[in-house]
Amino acid sequence: MTGNVGAAARAVDVWKSYGTGEAAVTALAGVSVEFDRGRFTAIMGPSGSGKSTLMHCLAGLDTIDSGDVWIGDTKVNGLRDKGLTDLRRRQVGFIFQQFNLLPTLTAEENITLPLAIGGQKVDRAWFDTVIDTVGLRDRLTHRPTQLSGGQQQRVACARALVARPEVVFADEPTGNLDSRSGAEVLGFLRRSARDFGQTVVMVTHDPNAASYADRVIFLADGRIVRELHDPTAAAVLDTMKALDGDDRLVVA
Amino acid sequence: MLKATLKSVLARKLRLVLSGLAVVLGVMFVSGSFVLTDTLDRSFKDLFATVYSEVDVEVAVKPKVDQGDPEAARAGTLTADDVKAVEAVAGVRTAVGDVIGSARPIGENGKVLTTSGAPRVGTAWRDGGQEELREGHAPARDDEVAISAYLAKTGGFTVGEQISVLTLEPKRTFTVAGIFGYPGNRDSLGGELTTAFTQPAAQQLLLAAPGAYSGITVRADEGVSQAVLRDRVQAALGDAYQVKTGEQLAKESADEIGEGLAFFNYVLLGFAGIALFVGIFIILNTFSIIVAQRTRELALLRAMGASRKQMIASVVLEAVVIGLVASVVGLAAGIGVGALLATLFSTFGGGSLQLAGIAVPSSAIISSFAVGIVVTVLAALLPALRASRIAPVAALREAATPDRPLTRLTVAGGVLSLAGGGMLGLGFADGTLWLIMTGLLVAFVGVALLTPLISRPVVSVIGKLLAWSMPGTLGRRNSARNPRRTAITAAALMVGIALITGVSVVLTSATTSITKVADTQIKADLIVSGESVNGESSGGFTADRLDRVLATPGVESAFGWYNDGVLVDGQQKFATVVTDVPAMARVFGLSATGGTIADLEDGQIAVDEPMATALNLRQGSTATVQTTKGEQRTYTVAFVLAKSRVLNEAVFLPESVVDEFALAQINTAFVKADPGVDAAEVRKAVEPVFADNPEVSVQDLSSYARQQASQLDTVLLMIQILLALAILIAVLGVINTLALSVIERTRELGLLRAIGMRRAQVMRMITVESVVISVFGALLGLVVGVALGVAAVRALTDMGITDLGIPWAQLGSYLLIAAGVGVVAAILPAIRAARLNVLQAISYE
Ligand SMILES: Nc1ncnc2c1ncn2[C@@H]1O[C@H](COP(=O)(O)OP(=O)(O)OP(=O)(O)O)[C@@H](O)[C@H]1O
Ligand SMILES: [Mg+2]
């Protein structure tokens, strides 16, 4: 089986549990999902529903019990450390909730870090495009401690994009930001999907944040329970409320 | 609070193991040296008790010049009449004349057998002595000897074989008639090599006095105490004789060795002190890092109402626990090391020195605990104070401690460095050891305080050289990240390297000076010298050999000299008799400031300027001289030699007094070849003159200088080995700092791995950081060490170290070693960092 040309990332019947015996927790219970190229997808769901786990498994940061995970043409499960490292270098970009940047490096050095680590050359034109889009031109020589939280997250976004990965994963990237800074980051993620065709997958708790996405996936107890396309904040909120009542309902 | 502290010690036990290890090693060194020297001390006491077990009183000729050696029996000989006189004293059961002297057997390879400190003795065989014949028979003819079992083993001799021995006379060959041991089935008493001749042969060979004795061994009648008998014998013989009891002799001999051991102990403790001093840096650093990492936890405690005192107490208590544990472990390890070294010493060093059994002296226990706990608590005090200053609100803030300014540190460092330097200067100027030591410590602390400031520029330069890849750049930046931490870690390494460098500079300067003196001041082609064992020349050659050298074709001139201790105006000095004074003046380029240089007549003496100053003499003034065997006489100063680089405090006596020297043999001769004759050729011609004496070597000037200088290499090696411990501890410090940094940067490492850094790259990053710290420490050490060395050399100019020599190659190798050490130190932390689980690392709190 080869990867679907249209999907940047794909999970097929992925099962994942932590611990053994009595204490075992099933974090993912047969998740199958595709992320289309150039689309911005939000993953939502109650705390502990498996959002982070799904994302980590997709990105090859965590192992799965059964099923298959694909990034582009690469089958992620079964890769060893070297293969995973290569995957992270070339095909995946990350934005974490916090601690995205190395304090010893300037903003510019942080942005080009994945390329430097991989010994790749920086595509200056693309770099300039990214920088201008995130609006960091005048902050490039600053250290992370000299940047605001929002600016730091934008640096992280720029870093995730600069290597032109297959998928950018962001786990609650705006969780620590005020609404204005959050909006800047989200706006940028949306633009990178629309303007540059970048596939973005984002975990969030915030309906407003989810409304920036092209599509929202709802998770509950390790299963995908609902899906929205071109959501508005209100629609997301409504779905969340509905799910609160009947979150046993499974939509495959 | 106590419970919380103990819990936190246990929780972070791994982090504390390394810093504890620094204390363990230091304490191990301390207790090990106490155990070692105590064991050896008791063993030697036992040894001498055995040696003198069958001596109640011993009579010898009173030395006229006290050389401080109880065994020195060369002051004069006793006659058969003396023995009879002693026999006649009431209470004497037996009085036997002893013949004891120096006899150096020659091994199968033609070289003289050596021991590591124990004497090589010749005696007259006596039936009924301590010796127990194991094989063969007692020497019956003058060409027969009996040898000790230890000598038989060392030289591989069996009964019936030939053995050659050097005594006061040149090589003589004997037949081994018998092999003997000692009570308790010992091969020797304490590793000495013994050859027993017939009495007439012994008197001739060992004393050069037929019918004479070196001493008289007296046994007392039943009921007569040693002391009473001693007083009676002394009264009967008069003041010219030295009469001592067996107990007294055993004690004096043991005390003499004991003094040496005590000095040895001080030396070892000195090195232990250095190691512990370095350990303080490591512990200080560990606690600082831990306190920094625990800022939130400590602030939370503060917020919950813990007082400042409680904060300090909690950190100090932690230190006490670590110090206590480390002391116990260090003490145990030290006992092991001491026992091991004592065993090694008895097997390799003393031949068959019987160990008195390993015991743990209370000094070892007390010092272990005192040192271990005090050092740890001392080191934890600063971090404890810092912990107490943490504001409760810090718990709420992001715990990133801002870079505090270094001004205060730098000022303190500057002041301390200057103070230390000043003390060192004063100490060197008048040789006050404690001032030098204190000055060193203060200066080291001062430089250590300055290092954070220096570290920024230097580390970035070192780093640039190493960091050609992204991981390298990150490693370099990491090492510049916390200047204090890098600085303390590097400073710990600095101490060891600075000391080694300083010593190297001094010793290299000494070597350079020796070589330079040989090259420029001594215009001889060959040097004929008797062997010196343990710095003491055991034998030379007689004047007739020098005559044969002079008669050798190609030899233009030659002179030799004899040496012995004498009293000049009551002060002990080292005197020289030169066979041809004008020849010496030519070869050494000496000139006179008063009088003219000529051979000394009877009643004449010559001195060099330093000696003239020391004794307040000038040409024409008089001085009394007492030689070892002769009477005190008054001499007139014939001439005063100008100060030169070859001589230092020299007294020359006329050739006629040679017979009054303890050993009337030339120990060094300088030979000048005819103009145009190759030195190597002359050497070939001169060598046969000494063919029968393997103790005498004929060398050209440069190899002689090299041989003299090579003795210093051994000293350097010993010091390097001992200081290696301080460096080892510093390496532990580097490992510790890196390991703690890795823990501290877990999240960063996770992030780096998440964005595609390979394990190998992570390891490289940590290695670069480690190498940068190590090389920085080594550089500091080299600079400080060279400065120390230069200062010491300046101070030692009067001792003959006139030329500064910087051992560049050695310094370079220290730098390389430091880089290697950095790589090694990085291994464990790097593996740890590379093994981090990416996900866990990212979510690490
Ligand atoms: N390392 C782990 N060990 C054990 N259980 C884990 C581990 N990581 C996650 N879990 C469990 O797996 C389930 C899914 O966790 P996950 O972190 O994916 O949730 P989430 O949807 O991201 O929640 P949140 O919104 O709080 O971040 C939870 O029940 C969690 O307790
Ligand atoms: Mg999560």
Tab-separated table of N, CA and C in Angstrom, chain B residues 694-814:
chain	number	residue	atom	x	y	z
B	694	PRO	N	82.339	-1.390	37.941
B	694	PRO	CA	81.104	-0.981	37.264
B	694	PRO	C	80.432	0.220	37.925
B	695	GLU	N	80.892	0.630	39.091
B	695	GLU	CA	80.284	1.801	39.714
B	695	GLU	C	80.778	3.102	39.113
B	696	VAL	N	81.913	3.007	38.422
B	696	VAL	CA	82.499	4.233	37.876
B	696	VAL	C	82.151	4.331	36.398
B	697	SER	N	81.640	5.496	36.009
B	697	SER	CA	81.310	5.669	34.597
B	697	SER	C	82.145	6.795	33.997
B	698	VAL	N	82.512	6.619	32.755
B	698	VAL	CA	83.261	7.646	32.024
B	698	VAL	C	82.315	8.190	30.959
B	699	GLN	N	81.967	9.464	31.096
B	699	GLN	CA	80.979	10.021	30.168
B	699	GLN	C	81.488	11.318	29.580
B	700	ASP	N	80.989	11.643	28.383
B	700	ASP	CA	81.314	12.984	27.922
B	700	ASP	C	80.392	13.961	28.646
B	701	LEU	N	80.727	15.222	28.508
B	701	LEU	CA	80.096	16.233	29.332
B	701	LEU	C	78.582	16.268	29.160
B	702	SER	N	78.133	16.168	27.893
B	702	SER	CA	76.704	16.367	27.666
B	702	SER	C	75.903	15.193	28.216
B	703	SER	N	76.433	13.969	28.080
B	703	SER	CA	75.644	12.871	28.619
B	703	SER	C	75.676	12.894	30.147
B	704	TYR	N	76.774	13.415	30.713
B	704	TYR	CA	76.805	13.568	32.161
B	704	TYR	C	75.730	14.554	32.613
B	705	ALA	N	75.657	15.677	31.901
B	705	ALA	CA	74.647	16.688	32.240
B	705	ALA	C	73.250	16.111	32.087
B	706	ARG	N	73.068	15.341	31.014
B	706	ARG	CA	71.755	14.754	30.775
B	706	ARG	C	71.389	13.790	31.913
B	707	GLN	N	72.402	13.014	32.340
B	707	GLN	CA	72.145	12.051	33.410
B	707	GLN	C	71.767	12.777	34.704
B	708	GLN	N	72.499	13.861	34.981
B	708	GLN	CA	72.181	14.643	36.179
B	708	GLN	C	70.758	15.169	36.091
B	709	ALA	N	70.430	15.697	34.905
B	709	ALA	CA	69.114	16.307	34.728
B	709	ALA	C	68.015	15.256	34.755
B	710	SER	N	68.341	14.037	34.326
B	710	SER	CA	67.299	13.018	34.226
B	710	SER	C	66.763	12.648	35.605
B	711	GLN	N	67.558	12.905	36.652
B	711	GLN	CA	67.038	12.640	37.992
B	711	GLN	C	65.811	13.512	38.264
B	712	LEU	N	65.826	14.693	37.662
B	712	LEU	CA	64.692	15.604	37.847
B	712	LEU	C	63.443	15.070	37.154
B	713	ASP	N	63.663	14.338	36.051
B	713	ASP	CA	62.508	13.788	35.336
B	713	ASP	C	61.707	12.863	36.237
B	714	THR	N	62.413	12.092	37.056
B	714	THR	CA	61.730	11.186	37.970
B	714	THR	C	60.881	11.993	38.954
B	715	VAL	N	61.472	13.073	39.460
B	715	VAL	CA	60.732	13.931	40.387
B	715	VAL	C	59.467	14.442	39.695
B	716	LEU	N	59.648	14.924	38.467
B	716	LEU	CA	58.515	15.478	37.729
B	716	LEU	C	57.434	14.422	37.551
B	717	LEU	N	57.849	13.214	37.210
B	717	LEU	CA	56.888	12.142	36.985
B	717	LEU	C	56.098	11.859	38.261
B	718	MET	N	56.806	11.797	39.386
B	718	MET	CA	56.133	11.540	40.658
B	718	MET	C	55.083	12.619	40.933
B	719	ILE	N	55.508	13.872	40.746
B	719	ILE	CA	54.594	14.976	41.030
B	719	ILE	C	53.402	14.930	40.079
B	720	GLN	N	53.685	14.592	38.841
B	720	GLN	CA	52.581	14.506	37.874
B	720	GLN	C	51.589	13.436	38.286
B	721	ILE	N	52.107	12.299	38.742
B	721	ILE	CA	51.211	11.213	39.147
B	721	ILE	C	50.354	11.664	40.329
B	722	LEU	N	51.006	12.311	41.299
B	722	LEU	CA	50.251	12.724	42.483
B	722	LEU	C	49.229	13.806	42.131
B	723	LEU	N	49.612	14.710	41.228
B	723	LEU	CA	48.674	15.783	40.872
B	723	LEU	C	47.583	15.272	39.940
B	724	ALA	N	47.827	14.121	39.343
B	724	ALA	CA	46.813	13.559	38.448
B	724	ALA	C	45.505	13.375	39.207
B	725	LEU	N	45.611	13.126	40.500
B	725	LEU	CA	44.392	12.958	41.291
B	725	LEU	C	43.559	14.237	41.278
B	726	ALA	N	44.256	15.369	41.445
B	726	ALA	CA	43.533	16.645	41.423
B	726	ALA	C	42.857	16.832	40.070
B	727	ILE	N	43.545	16.402	39.022
B	727	ILE	CA	42.971	16.564	37.689
B	727	ILE	C	41.810	15.602	37.496
B	728	LEU	N	41.970	14.384	38.038
B	728	LEU	CA	40.877	13.413	37.954
B	728	LEU	C	39.616	13.985	38.606
B	729	ILE	N	39.813	14.612	39.766
B	729	ILE	CA	38.655	15.186	40.453
B	729	ILE	C	38.045	16.303	39.619
B	730	ALA	N	38.914	17.089	38.987
B	730	ALA	CA	38.400	18.154	38.131
B	730	ALA	C	37.597	17.576	36.976
B	731	VAL	N	38.044	16.436	36.472
B	731	VAL	CA	37.309	15.795	35.375
B	731	VAL	C	35.933	15.370	35.865
B	732	LEU	N	35.894	14.829	37.087
B	732	LEU	CA	34.597	14.499	37.671
B	732	LEU	C	33.713	15.741	37.668
B	733	GLY	N	34.351	16.879	37.958
B	733	GLY	CA	33.606	18.136	37.972
B	733	GLY	C	33.017	18.452	36.606
B	734	VAL	N	33.824	18.232	35.557
B	734	VAL	CA	33.316	18.507	34.209
B	734	VAL	C	32.138	17.586	33.915
B	735	ILE	N	32.308	16.302	34.248
B	735	ILE	CA	31.222	15.341	34.012
B	735	ILE	C	29.970	15.796	34.764
B	736	ASN	N	30.192	16.184	36.018
B	736	ASN	CA	29.092	16.595	36.869
B	736	ASN	C	28.335	17.780	36.276
B	737	THR	N	29.112	18.817	35.900
B	737	THR	CA	28.494	20.010	35.341
B	737	THR	C	27.696	19.658	34.091
B	738	LEU	N	28.299	18.832	33.234
B	738	LEU	CA	27.610	18.474	31.995
B	738	LEU	C	26.336	17.687	32.301
B	739	ALA	N	26.470	16.730	33.231
B	739	ALA	CA	25.312	15.897	33.542
B	739	ALA	C	24.173	16.749	34.082
B	740	LEU	N	24.526	17.694	34.961
B	740	LEU	CA	23.488	18.558	35.526
B	740	LEU	C	22.911	19.464	34.448
B	741	SER	N	23.773	19.916	33.543
B	741	SER	CA	23.276	20.771	32.466
B	741	SER	C	22.342	19.997	31.550
B	742	VAL	N	22.683	18.754	31.307
B	742	VAL	CA	21.836	17.940	30.442
B	742	VAL	C	20.446	17.806	31.066
B	743	ILE	N	20.445	17.563	32.382
B	743	ILE	CA	19.154	17.442	33.053
B	743	ILE	C	18.391	18.760	32.947
B	744	GLU	N	19.152	19.846	33.183
B	744	GLU	CA	18.528	21.155	33.166
B	744	GLU	C	17.959	21.483	31.776
B	745	ARG	N	18.623	21.003	30.748
B	745	ARG	CA	18.206	21.369	29.386
B	745	ARG	C	17.423	20.249	28.718
B	746	THR	N	16.830	19.397	29.532
B	746	THR	CA	16.107	18.266	28.962
B	746	THR	C	15.141	18.702	27.879
B	747	ARG	N	14.377	19.771	28.174
B	747	ARG	CA	13.354	20.204	27.224
B	747	ARG	C	13.965	20.671	25.913
B	748	GLU	N	15.089	21.399	26.057
B	748	GLU	CA	15.768	21.859	24.857
B	748	GLU	C	16.248	20.698	24.009
B	749	LEU	N	16.797	19.703	24.702
B	749	LEU	CA	17.291	18.529	23.984
B	749	LEU	C	16.134	17.848	23.266
B	750	GLY	N	14.993	17.780	23.968
B	750	GLY	CA	13.815	17.193	23.352
B	750	GLY	C	13.426	17.954	22.096
B	751	LEU	N	13.438	19.281	22.208
B	751	LEU	CA	13.062	20.115	21.069
B	751	LEU	C	14.016	19.869	19.903
B	752	LEU	N	15.310	19.846	20.208
B	752	LEU	CA	16.302	19.643	19.156
B	752	LEU	C	16.092	18.304	18.461
B	753	ARG	N	15.819	17.289	19.252
B	753	ARG	CA	15.580	15.974	18.658
B	753	ARG	C	14.294	16.024	17.839
B	754	ALA	N	13.293	16.756	18.329
B	754	ALA	CA	12.017	16.809	17.632
B	754	ALA	C	12.150	17.491	16.285
B	755	ILE	N	13.056	18.450	16.183
B	755	ILE	CA	13.181	19.102	14.882
B	755	ILE	C	14.308	18.483	14.063
B	756	GLY	N	14.740	17.294	14.454
B	756	GLY	CA	15.577	16.532	13.530
B	756	GLY	C	17.039	16.418	13.875
B	757	MET	N	17.424	16.663	15.136
B	757	MET	CA	18.829	16.469	15.465
B	757	MET	C	19.075	14.995	15.741
B	758	ARG	N	20.152	14.499	15.148
B	758	ARG	CA	20.477	13.091	15.351
B	758	ARG	C	21.128	12.883	16.698
B	759	ARG	N	21.079	11.600	17.150
B	759	ARG	CA	21.763	11.258	18.418
B	759	ARG	C	23.226	11.659	18.353
B	760	ALA	N	23.880	11.321	17.230
B	760	ALA	CA	25.313	11.609	17.106
B	760	ALA	C	25.557	13.112	17.214
B	761	GLN	N	24.611	13.895	16.655
B	761	GLN	CA	24.783	15.356	16.712
B	761	GLN	C	24.608	15.865	18.131
B	762	VAL	N	23.659	15.264	18.859
B	762	VAL	CA	23.475	15.644	20.260
B	762	VAL	C	24.760	15.382	21.022
B	763	MET	N	25.342	14.202	20.751
B	763	MET	CA	26.567	13.846	21.463
B	763	MET	C	27.693	14.806	21.094
B	764	ARG	N	27.736	15.182	19.826
B	764	ARG	CA	28.801	16.093	19.416
B	764	ARG	C	28.637	17.439	20.115
B	765	MET	N	27.404	17.875	20.219
B	765	MET	CA	27.119	19.157	20.865
B	765	MET	C	27.638	19.147	22.300
B	766	ILE	N	27.332	18.076	23.023
B	766	ILE	CA	27.770	17.997	24.422
B	766	ILE	C	29.287	17.886	24.489
B	767	THR	N	29.874	17.138	23.546
B	767	THR	CA	31.327	16.973	23.557
B	767	THR	C	32.021	18.310	23.337
B	768	VAL	N	31.495	19.101	22.398
B	768	VAL	CA	32.116	20.408	22.161
B	768	VAL	C	32.054	21.253	23.422
B	769	GLU	N	30.905	21.227	24.080
B	769	GLU	CA	30.779	22.002	25.322
B	769	GLU	C	31.833	21.559	26.328
B	770	SER	N	31.984	20.248	26.450
B	770	SER	CA	32.935	19.688	27.405
B	770	SER	C	34.372	20.068	27.054
B	771	VAL	N	34.701	19.945	25.769
B	771	VAL	CA	36.067	20.253	25.352
B	771	VAL	C	36.350	21.744	25.550
B	772	VAL	N	35.368	22.577	25.252
B	772	VAL	CA	35.577	24.015	25.439
B	772	VAL	C	35.885	24.311	26.910
B	773	ILE	N	35.099	23.715	27.807
B	773	ILE	CA	35.341	23.948	29.237
B	773	ILE	C	36.720	23.445	29.631
B	774	SER	N	37.061	22.239	29.188
B	774	SER	CA	38.344	21.647	29.574
B	774	SER	C	39.511	22.461	29.032
B	775	VAL	N	39.424	22.825	27.770
B	775	VAL	CA	40.533	23.563	27.172
B	775	VAL	C	40.657	24.936	27.832
B	776	PHE	N	39.524	25.525	28.153
B	776	PHE	CA	39.551	26.805	28.854
B	776	PHE	C	40.268	26.643	30.200
B	777	GLY	N	39.905	25.597	30.941
B	777	GLY	CA	40.554	25.335	32.223
B	777	GLY	C	42.043	25.118	32.049
B	778	ALA	N	42.410	24.360	31.024
B	778	ALA	CA	43.820	24.063	30.795
B	778	ALA	C	44.582	25.340	30.437
B	779	LEU	N	43.979	26.160	29.586
B	779	LEU	CA	44.637	27.416	29.208
B	779	LEU	C	44.895	28.277	30.432
B	780	LEU	N	43.844	28.406	31.252
B	780	LEU	CA	44.005	29.168	32.496
B	780	LEU	C	45.147	28.586	33.316
B	781	GLY	N	45.135	27.265	33.454
B	781	GLY	CA	46.148	26.576	34.244
B	781	GLY	C	47.534	26.826	33.690
B	782	LEU	N	47.652	26.778	32.368
B	782	LEU	CA	48.962	26.984	31.753
B	782	LEU	C	49.458	28.395	32.051
B	783	VAL	N	48.573	29.377	31.879
B	783	VAL	CA	48.987	30.761	32.105
B	783	VAL	C	49.389	30.965	33.563
B	784	VAL	N	48.499	30.533	34.468
B	784	VAL	CA	48.797	30.699	35.895
B	784	VAL	C	50.053	29.906	36.262
B	785	GLY	N	50.153	28.683	35.727
B	785	GLY	CA	51.291	27.819	36.048
B	785	GLY	C	52.607	28.405	35.574
B	786	VAL	N	52.611	28.938	34.357
B	786	VAL	CA	53.851	29.530	33.847
B	786	VAL	C	54.232	30.724	34.723
B	787	ALA	N	53.223	31.517	35.094
B	787	ALA	CA	53.514	32.665	35.961
B	787	ALA	C	54.122	32.200	37.286
B	788	LEU	N	53.508	31.168	37.868
B	788	LEU	CA	54.034	30.617	39.122
B	788	LEU	C	55.458	30.119	38.942
B	789	GLY	N	55.660	29.360	37.846
B	789	GLY	CA	56.971	28.785	37.582
B	789	GLY	C	58.025	29.864	37.427
B	790	VAL	N	57.685	30.894	36.668
B	790	VAL	CA	58.651	31.975	36.447
B	790	VAL	C	58.990	32.648	37.778
B	791	ALA	N	57.969	32.872	38.591
B	791	ALA	CA	58.221	33.499	39.897
B	791	ALA	C	59.135	32.617	40.741
B	792	ALA	N	58.858	31.322	40.736
B	792	ALA	CA	59.676	30.411	41.542
B	792	ALA	C	61.116	30.389	41.026
B	793	VAL	N	61.270	30.360	39.702
B	793	VAL	CA	62.620	30.318	39.125
B	793	VAL	C	63.395	31.580	39.519
B	794	ARG	N	62.710	32.725	39.428
B	794	ARG	CA	63.355	33.976	39.859
B	794	ARG	C	63.863	33.844	41.284
B	795	ALA	N	62.991	33.261	42.140
B	795	ALA	CA	63.332	33.168	43.558
B	795	ALA	C	64.462	32.174	43.795
B	796	LEU	N	64.608	31.232	42.863
B	796	LEU	CA	65.588	30.168	43.087
B	796	LEU	C	66.920	30.445	42.399
B	797	THR	N	67.095	31.657	41.877
B	797	THR	CA	68.328	31.978	41.167
B	797	THR	C	69.555	31.659	42.016
B	798	ASP	N	69.453	31.946	43.302
B	798	ASP	CA	70.592	31.714	44.184
B	798	ASP	C	70.917	30.235	44.344
B	799	MET	N	69.904	29.403	44.110
B	799	MET	CA	70.132	27.969	44.266
B	799	MET	C	70.725	27.370	42.996
B	800	GLY	N	71.005	28.205	42.033
B	800	GLY	CA	71.658	27.704	40.821
B	800	GLY	C	70.726	27.563	39.632
B	801	ILE	N	69.433	27.886	39.838
B	801	ILE	CA	68.537	27.854	38.683
B	801	ILE	C	68.587	29.237	38.040
B	802	THR	N	69.484	29.381	37.105
B	802	THR	CA	69.755	30.709	36.580
B	802	THR	C	69.058	30.957	35.261
B	803	ASP	N	68.687	29.876	34.576
B	803	ASP	CA	68.103	30.052	33.255
B	803	ASP	C	66.665	29.592	33.244
B	804	LEU	N	65.811	30.398	32.643
B	804	LEU	CA	64.400	30.043	32.558
B	804	LEU	C	64.212	29.099	31.374
B	805	GLY	N	63.545	28.002	31.626
B	805	GLY	CA	63.240	27.073	30.537
B	805	GLY	C	61.749	26.800	30.540
B	806	ILE	N	61.100	27.074	29.413
B	806	ILE	CA	59.663	26.806	29.325
B	806	ILE	C	59.494	25.535	28.499
B	807	PRO	N	58.898	24.521	29.084
B	807	PRO	CA	58.741	23.257	28.358
B	807	PRO	C	57.557	23.318	27.402
B	808	TRP	N	57.763	23.981	26.258
B	808	TRP	CA	56.634	24.216	25.340
B	808	TRP	C	55.936	22.932	24.939
B	809	ALA	N	56.754	21.944	24.600
B	809	ALA	CA	56.151	20.688	24.124
B	809	ALA	C	55.256	20.091	25.214
B	810	GLN	N	55.767	20.146	26.443
B	810	GLN	CA	54.996	19.602	27.550
B	810	GLN	C	53.695	20.379	27.745
B	811	LEU	N	53.821	21.712	27.684
B	811	LEU	CA	52.627	22.542	27.857
B	811	LEU	C	51.607	22.212	26.774
B	812	GLY	N	52.110	22.049	25.555
B	812	GLY	CA	51.221	21.686	24.451
B	812	GLY	C	50.526	20.363	24.741
B	813	SER	N	51.300	19.425	25.289
B	813	SER	CA	50.697	18.121	25.542
B	813	SER	C	49.646	18.227	26.645
B	814	TYR	N	49.873	19.121	27.615
B	814	TYR	CA	48.842	19.291	28.649
B	814	TYR	C	47.528	19.773	28.024
